[in-house]
Tab-separated table of C-alpha atoms in Angstrom:
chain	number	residue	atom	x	y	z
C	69	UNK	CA	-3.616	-16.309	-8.693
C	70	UNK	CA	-2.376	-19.879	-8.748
C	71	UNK	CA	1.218	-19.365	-9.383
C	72	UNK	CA	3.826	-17.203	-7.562
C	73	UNK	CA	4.712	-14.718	-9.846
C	74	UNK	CA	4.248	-11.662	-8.795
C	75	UNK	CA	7.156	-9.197	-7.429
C	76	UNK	CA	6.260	-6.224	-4.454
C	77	UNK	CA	8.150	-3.858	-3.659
C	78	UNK	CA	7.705	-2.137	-0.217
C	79	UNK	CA	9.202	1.491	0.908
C	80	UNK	CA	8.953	2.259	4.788
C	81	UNK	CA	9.816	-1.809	5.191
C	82	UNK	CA	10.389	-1.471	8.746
C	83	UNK	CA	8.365	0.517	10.234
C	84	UNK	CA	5.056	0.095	11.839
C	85	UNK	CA	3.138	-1.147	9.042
C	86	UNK	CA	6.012	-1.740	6.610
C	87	UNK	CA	7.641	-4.530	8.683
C	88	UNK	CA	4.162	-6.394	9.078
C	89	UNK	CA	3.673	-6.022	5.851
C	90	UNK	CA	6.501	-7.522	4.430
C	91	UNK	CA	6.221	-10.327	7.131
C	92	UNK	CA	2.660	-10.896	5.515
C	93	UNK	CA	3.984	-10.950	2.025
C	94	UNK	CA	6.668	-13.621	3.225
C	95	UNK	CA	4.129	-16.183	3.647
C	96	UNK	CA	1.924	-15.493	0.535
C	97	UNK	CA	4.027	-18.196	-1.492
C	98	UNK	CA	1.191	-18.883	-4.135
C	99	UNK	CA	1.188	-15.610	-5.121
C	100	UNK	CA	4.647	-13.342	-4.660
C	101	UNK	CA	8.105	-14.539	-6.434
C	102	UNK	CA	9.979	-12.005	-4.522
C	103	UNK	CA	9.634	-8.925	-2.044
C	104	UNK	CA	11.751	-5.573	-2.700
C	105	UNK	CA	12.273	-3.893	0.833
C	106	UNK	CA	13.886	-0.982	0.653
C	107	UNK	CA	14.647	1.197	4.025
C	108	UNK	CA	17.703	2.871	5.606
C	109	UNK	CA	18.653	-0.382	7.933
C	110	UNK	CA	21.999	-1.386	7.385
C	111	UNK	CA	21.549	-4.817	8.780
C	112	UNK	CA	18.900	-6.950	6.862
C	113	UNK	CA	16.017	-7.002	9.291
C	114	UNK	CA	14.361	-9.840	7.693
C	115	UNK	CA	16.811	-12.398	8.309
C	116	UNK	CA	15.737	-15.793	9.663
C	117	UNK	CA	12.638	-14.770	9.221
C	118	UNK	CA	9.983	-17.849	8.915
C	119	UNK	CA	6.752	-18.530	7.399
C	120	UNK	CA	3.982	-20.675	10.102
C	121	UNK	CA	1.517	-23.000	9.506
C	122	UNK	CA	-1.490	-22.593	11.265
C	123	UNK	CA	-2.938	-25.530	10.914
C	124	UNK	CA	-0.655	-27.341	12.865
C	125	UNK	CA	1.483	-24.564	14.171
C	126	UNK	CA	4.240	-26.268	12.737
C	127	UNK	CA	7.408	-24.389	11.209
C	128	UNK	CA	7.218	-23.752	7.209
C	129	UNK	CA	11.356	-22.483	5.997
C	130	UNK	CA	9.295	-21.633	2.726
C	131	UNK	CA	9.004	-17.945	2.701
C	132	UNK	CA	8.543	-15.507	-0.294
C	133	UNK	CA	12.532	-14.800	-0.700
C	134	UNK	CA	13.052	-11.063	0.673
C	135	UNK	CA	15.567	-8.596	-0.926
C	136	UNK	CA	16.624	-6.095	1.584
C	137	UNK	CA	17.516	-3.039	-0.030
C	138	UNK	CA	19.612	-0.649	2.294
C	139	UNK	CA	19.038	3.363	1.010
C	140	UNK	CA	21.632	5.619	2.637
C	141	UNK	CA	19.660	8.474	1.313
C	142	UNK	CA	16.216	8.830	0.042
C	143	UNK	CA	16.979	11.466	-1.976
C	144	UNK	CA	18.830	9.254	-3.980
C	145	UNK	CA	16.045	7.173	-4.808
C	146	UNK	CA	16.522	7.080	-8.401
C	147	UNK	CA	20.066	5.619	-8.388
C	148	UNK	CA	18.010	2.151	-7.084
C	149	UNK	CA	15.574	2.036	-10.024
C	150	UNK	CA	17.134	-1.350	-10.831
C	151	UNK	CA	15.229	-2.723	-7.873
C	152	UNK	CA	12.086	-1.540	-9.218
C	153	UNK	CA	12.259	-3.395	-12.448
C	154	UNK	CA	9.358	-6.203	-13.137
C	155	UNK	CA	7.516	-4.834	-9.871
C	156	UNK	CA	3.740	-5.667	-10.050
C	157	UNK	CA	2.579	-3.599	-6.707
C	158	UNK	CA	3.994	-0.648	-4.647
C	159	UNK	CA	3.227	0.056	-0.599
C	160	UNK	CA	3.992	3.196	0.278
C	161	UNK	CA	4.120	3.128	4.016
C	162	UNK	CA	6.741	6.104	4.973
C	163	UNK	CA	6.142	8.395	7.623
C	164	UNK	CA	7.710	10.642	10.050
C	165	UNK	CA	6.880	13.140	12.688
C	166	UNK	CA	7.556	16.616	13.378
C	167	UNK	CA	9.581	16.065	16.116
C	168	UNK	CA	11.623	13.620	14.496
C	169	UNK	CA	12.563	15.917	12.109
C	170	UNK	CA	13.498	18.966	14.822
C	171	UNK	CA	9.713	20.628	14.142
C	172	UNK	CA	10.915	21.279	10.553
C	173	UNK	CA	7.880	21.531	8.466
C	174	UNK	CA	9.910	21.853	5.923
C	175	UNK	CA	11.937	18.424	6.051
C	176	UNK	CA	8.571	17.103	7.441
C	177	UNK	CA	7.158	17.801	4.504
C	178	UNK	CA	10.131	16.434	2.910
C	179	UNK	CA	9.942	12.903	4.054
C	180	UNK	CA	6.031	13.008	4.015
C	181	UNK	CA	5.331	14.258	0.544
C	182	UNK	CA	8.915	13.978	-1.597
C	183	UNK	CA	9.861	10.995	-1.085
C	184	UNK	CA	6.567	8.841	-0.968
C	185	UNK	CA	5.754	11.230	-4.622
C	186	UNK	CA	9.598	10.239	-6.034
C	187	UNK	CA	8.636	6.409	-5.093
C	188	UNK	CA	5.636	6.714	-7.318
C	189	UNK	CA	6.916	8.144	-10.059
C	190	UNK	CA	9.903	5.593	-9.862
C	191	UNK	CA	7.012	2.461	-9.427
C	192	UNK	CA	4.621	3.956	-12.205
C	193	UNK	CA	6.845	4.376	-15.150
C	194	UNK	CA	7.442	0.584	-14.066
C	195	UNK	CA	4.001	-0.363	-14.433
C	196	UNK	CA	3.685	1.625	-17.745
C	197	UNK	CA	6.972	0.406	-19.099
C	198	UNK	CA	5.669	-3.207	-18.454
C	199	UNK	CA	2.540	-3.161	-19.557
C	200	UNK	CA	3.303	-1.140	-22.849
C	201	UNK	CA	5.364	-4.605	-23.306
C	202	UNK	CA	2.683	-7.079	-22.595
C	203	UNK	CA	0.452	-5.420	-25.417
C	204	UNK	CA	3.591	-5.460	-28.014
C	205	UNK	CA	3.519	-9.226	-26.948
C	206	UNK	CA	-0.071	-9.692	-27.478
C	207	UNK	CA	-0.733	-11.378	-24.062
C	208	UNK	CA	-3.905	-13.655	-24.192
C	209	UNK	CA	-7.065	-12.895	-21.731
C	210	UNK	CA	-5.548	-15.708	-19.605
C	211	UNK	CA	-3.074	-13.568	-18.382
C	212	UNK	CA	-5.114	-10.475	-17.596
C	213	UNK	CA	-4.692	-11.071	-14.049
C	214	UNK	CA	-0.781	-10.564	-14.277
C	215	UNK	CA	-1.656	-7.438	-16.245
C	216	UNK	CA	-3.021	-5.752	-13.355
C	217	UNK	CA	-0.489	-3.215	-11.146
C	218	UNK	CA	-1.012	-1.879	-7.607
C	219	UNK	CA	-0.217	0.971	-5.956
C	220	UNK	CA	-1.256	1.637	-2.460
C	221	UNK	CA	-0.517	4.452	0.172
C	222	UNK	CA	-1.143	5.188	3.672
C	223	UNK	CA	-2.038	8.254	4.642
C	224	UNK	CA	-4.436	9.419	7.753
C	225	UNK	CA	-7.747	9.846	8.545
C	226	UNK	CA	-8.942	13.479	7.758
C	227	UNK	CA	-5.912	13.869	4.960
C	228	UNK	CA	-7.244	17.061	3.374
C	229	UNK	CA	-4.555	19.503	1.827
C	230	UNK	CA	-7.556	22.581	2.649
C	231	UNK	CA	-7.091	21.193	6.634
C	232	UNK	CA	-6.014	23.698	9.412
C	233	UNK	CA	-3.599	21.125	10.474
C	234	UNK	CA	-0.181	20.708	8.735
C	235	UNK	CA	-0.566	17.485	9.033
C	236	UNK	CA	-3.282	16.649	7.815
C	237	UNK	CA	-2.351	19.270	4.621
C	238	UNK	CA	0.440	16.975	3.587
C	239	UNK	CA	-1.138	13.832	3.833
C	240	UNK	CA	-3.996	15.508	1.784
C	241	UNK	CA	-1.028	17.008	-0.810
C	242	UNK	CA	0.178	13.562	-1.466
C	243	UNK	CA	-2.879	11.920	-1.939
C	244	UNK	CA	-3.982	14.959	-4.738
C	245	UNK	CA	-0.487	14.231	-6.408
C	246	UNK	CA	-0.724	10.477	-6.585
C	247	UNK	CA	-4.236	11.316	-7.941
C	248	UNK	CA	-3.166	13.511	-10.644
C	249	UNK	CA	-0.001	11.027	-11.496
C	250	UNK	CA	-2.974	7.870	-12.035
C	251	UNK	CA	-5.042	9.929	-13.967
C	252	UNK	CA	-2.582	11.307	-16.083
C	253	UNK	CA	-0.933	7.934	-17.082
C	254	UNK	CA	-4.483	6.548	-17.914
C	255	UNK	CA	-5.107	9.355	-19.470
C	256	UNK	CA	-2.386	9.360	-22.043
C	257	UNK	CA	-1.343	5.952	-22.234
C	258	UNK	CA	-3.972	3.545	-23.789
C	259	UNK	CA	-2.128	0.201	-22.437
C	260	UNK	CA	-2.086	1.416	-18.962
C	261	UNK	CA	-5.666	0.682	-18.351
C	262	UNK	CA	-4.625	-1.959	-15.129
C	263	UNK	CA	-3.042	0.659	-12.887
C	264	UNK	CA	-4.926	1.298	-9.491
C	265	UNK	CA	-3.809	3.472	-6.665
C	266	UNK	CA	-5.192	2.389	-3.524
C	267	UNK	CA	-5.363	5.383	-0.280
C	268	UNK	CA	-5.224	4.033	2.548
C	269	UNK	CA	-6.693	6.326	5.658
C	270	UNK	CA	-6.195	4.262	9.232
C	271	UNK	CA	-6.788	6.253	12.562
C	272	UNK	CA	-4.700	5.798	15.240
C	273	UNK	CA	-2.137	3.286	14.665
C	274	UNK	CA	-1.602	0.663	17.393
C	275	UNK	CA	0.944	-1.542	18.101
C	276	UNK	CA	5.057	-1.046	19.656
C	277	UNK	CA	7.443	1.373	17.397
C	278	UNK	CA	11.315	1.306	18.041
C	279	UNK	CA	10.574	4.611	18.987
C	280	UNK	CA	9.048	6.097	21.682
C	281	UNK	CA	6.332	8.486	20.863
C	282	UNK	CA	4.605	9.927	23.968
C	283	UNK	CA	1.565	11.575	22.415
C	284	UNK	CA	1.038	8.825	20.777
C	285	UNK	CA	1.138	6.166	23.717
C	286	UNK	CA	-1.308	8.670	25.727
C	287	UNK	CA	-4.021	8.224	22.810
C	288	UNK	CA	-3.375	4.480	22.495
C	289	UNK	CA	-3.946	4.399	26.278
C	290	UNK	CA	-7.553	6.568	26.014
C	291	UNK	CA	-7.928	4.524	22.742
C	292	UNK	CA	-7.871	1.040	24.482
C	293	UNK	CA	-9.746	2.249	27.696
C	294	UNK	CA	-12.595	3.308	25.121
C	295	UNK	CA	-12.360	0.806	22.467
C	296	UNK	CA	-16.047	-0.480	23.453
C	297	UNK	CA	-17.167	2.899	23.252
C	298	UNK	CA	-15.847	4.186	19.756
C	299	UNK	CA	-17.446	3.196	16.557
C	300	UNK	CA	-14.595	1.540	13.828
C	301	UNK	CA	-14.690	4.815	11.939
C	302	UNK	CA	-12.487	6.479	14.801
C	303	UNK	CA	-11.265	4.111	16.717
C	304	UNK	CA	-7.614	2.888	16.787
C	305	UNK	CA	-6.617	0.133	13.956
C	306	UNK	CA	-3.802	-1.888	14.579
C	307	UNK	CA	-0.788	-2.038	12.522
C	308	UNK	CA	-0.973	-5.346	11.276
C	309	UNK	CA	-4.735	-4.971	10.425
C	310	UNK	CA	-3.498	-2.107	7.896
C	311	UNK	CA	-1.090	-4.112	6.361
C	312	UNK	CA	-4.139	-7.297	6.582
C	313	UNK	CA	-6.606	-4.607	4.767
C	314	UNK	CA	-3.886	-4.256	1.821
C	315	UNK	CA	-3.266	-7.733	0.910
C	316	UNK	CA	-6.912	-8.433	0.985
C	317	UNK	CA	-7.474	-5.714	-1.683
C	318	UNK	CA	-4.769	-6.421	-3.585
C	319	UNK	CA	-5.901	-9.745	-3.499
C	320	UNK	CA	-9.545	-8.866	-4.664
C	321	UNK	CA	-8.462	-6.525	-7.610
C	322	UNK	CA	-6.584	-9.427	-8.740
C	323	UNK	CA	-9.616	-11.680	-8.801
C	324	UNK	CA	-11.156	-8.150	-10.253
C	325	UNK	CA	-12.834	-10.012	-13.417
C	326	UNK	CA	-13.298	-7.518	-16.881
C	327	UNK	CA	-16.051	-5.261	-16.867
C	328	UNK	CA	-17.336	-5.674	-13.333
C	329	UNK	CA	-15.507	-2.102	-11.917
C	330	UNK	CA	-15.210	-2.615	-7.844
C	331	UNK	CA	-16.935	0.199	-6.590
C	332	UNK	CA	-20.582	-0.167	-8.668
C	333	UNK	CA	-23.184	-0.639	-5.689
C	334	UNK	CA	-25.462	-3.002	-8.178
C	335	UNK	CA	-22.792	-5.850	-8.268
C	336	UNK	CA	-22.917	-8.284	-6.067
C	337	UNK	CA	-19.823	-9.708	-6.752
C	338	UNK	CA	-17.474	-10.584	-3.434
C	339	UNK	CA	-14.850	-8.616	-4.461
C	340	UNK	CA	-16.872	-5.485	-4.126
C	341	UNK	CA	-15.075	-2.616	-2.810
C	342	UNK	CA	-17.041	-0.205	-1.328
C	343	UNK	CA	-15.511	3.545	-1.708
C	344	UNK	CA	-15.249	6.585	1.016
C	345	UNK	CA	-18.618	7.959	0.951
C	346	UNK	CA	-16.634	11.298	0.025
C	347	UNK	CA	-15.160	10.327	-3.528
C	348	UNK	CA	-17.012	11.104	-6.021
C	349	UNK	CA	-17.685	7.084	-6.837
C	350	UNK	CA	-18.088	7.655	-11.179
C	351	UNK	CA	-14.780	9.610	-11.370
C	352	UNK	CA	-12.946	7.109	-9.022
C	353	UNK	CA	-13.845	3.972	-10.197
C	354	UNK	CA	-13.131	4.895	-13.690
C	355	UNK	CA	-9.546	6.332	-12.961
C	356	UNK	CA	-9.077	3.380	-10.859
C	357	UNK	CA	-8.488	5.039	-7.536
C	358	UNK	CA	-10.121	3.825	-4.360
C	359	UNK	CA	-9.868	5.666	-1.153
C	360	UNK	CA	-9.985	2.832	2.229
C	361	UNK	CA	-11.827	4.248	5.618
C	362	UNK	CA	-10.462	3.368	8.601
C	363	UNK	CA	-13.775	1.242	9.391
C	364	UNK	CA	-13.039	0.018	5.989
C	365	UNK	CA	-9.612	-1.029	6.176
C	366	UNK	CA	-10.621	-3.167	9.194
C	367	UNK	CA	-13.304	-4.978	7.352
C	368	UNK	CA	-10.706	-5.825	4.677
C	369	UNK	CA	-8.623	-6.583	7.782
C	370	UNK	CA	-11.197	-9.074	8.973
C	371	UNK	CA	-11.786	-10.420	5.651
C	372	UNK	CA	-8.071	-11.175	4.915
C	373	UNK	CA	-7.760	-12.870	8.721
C	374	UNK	CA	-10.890	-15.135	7.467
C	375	UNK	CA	-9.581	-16.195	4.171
C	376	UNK	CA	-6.006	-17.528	5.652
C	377	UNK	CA	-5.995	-17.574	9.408
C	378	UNK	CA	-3.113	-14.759	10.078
């Protein structure tokens, strides 16, 4: 897309992925009017924060412009709906622990499931508010690219809500709600057709939290002395490649043209996106829902690293 209109929002902003993310975003001034980043921080984390030219290495002051939304309580999501308006994608990239949250599965499930499912519901009636408009306006086919709305999620590798592991069962729970939400709304609304939902399943994340998380650092550790070893599908992904892997999809189901569906192993098109080999490909590509691999999201990774060097 040639001109910078579009408008992100990000929950999770400073986390792990969240805060590359929204670094990533900064710098994609052809594209993004204007990042949402909502997270609990009361100081604005983005501050100062400066886009770089690699081609020379040189400092570039122009930077998507960044509004830091502070959210005392999550709960209270829907008193910042105002933030959400005119939003054209959503990253979802909150996550907790169990022991952050005192081995409460309960409150783990609270933070894992609720709020990421309260987010969506918030960022979808957006989409369909917006692009019930567009059709009342009669928009031409030159703007069906500004049409289209993205929502994407990280999860985990083996997200299943029939898994042993609690986990692994709420990871699998949100990803069956955000499921039924898509379908629903493209179900019952017929202007909604441009809505994707995007699951994203990394391994191991890699890179340095503000927190410490021992178990963690002990599988990073195996995971680097074995990197050689371990085949993409299971191997550790790095933080910044996840947040790499999103923009590049984003990117290509903008460039998405009309009646080529991503997903349809006969087209050759290089904007293909191949689906998890466990998704049933007719049902997903016609609802619009894509699920990303780990091995995946580090092609897209690689891909987005290619196209502009960072």
């Amino acid at each position: 897309m040639s001109s910078a209109n579009l408008i992100a929002i990000v929950i999770g902003s400073t986390g792990l992925i969240g805060k590359k993310l929204v670094q990533l975003l900064s710098k994609q001034t052809n594209t993004y009017s204007k990042i949402v980043a909502l997270s609990r921080q009361k100081e604005n984390p983005f501050l100062g924060l400066t886009a770089t030219n690699n081609q020379n290495n040189q400092s570039n002051n122009a930077i998507v412009p960044i509004e830091h939304v502070t959210i005392d309580n999550f709960d209270n999501l829907s008193q910042y709906e105002e933030h959400f308006k005119d939003i054209s994608e959503a990253y979802c990239c909150l996550g907790t622990t169990i022991k952050k949250v005192n081995n409460s599965k309960e409150m783990f499930r609270h933070v894992d499931f609720d709020y990421p499912n309260e987010f969506a519901s918030l960022c979808y009636k957006q989409f369909r508010l917006q692009l019930e408009q567009e059709a009342i306006n009669n928009h031409n086919e030159a703007m069906n690219n500004q049409k289209k709305k993205q929502f994407f999620i990280v999860t985990s590798t083996g997200a299943d809500s029939n898994s042993m592991f609690f986990y692994s069962q709420v990871k699998g729970d949100i990803e069956t709600a955000l499921v039924e939400k898509q379908t629903e709304i493209l179900n019952n609304n017929n202007n909604t057709k441009e809505i994707y939902l995007h699951i994203c399943r990394p391994g191991l994340l890699l890179g340095e939290r503000q927190e410490s998380r021992i178990g963690e650092s002990i599988a990073q550790g195996f995971n680097s002395a074995l990197s050689w070893l371990l085949p993409k599908s299971i191997s550790g992904i790095e933080a910044k490649d996840v947040a790499r892997a999103m923009l590049d999809l984003s990117e290509r189901i903008r460039n998405q043209q009309e009646g080529h569906e991503e997903g349809n192993k006969n087209n050759n098109n290089n904007n293909n996106i191949l689906l998890d080999e466990s998704v049933n490909p007719k049902s997903k590509v016609e609802k619009h829902v894509y699920v990303h691999t780990n091995a995946r999201l580090k092609d897209f990774a690689s891909s987005f690293v290619e196209k502009y060097g960072m």
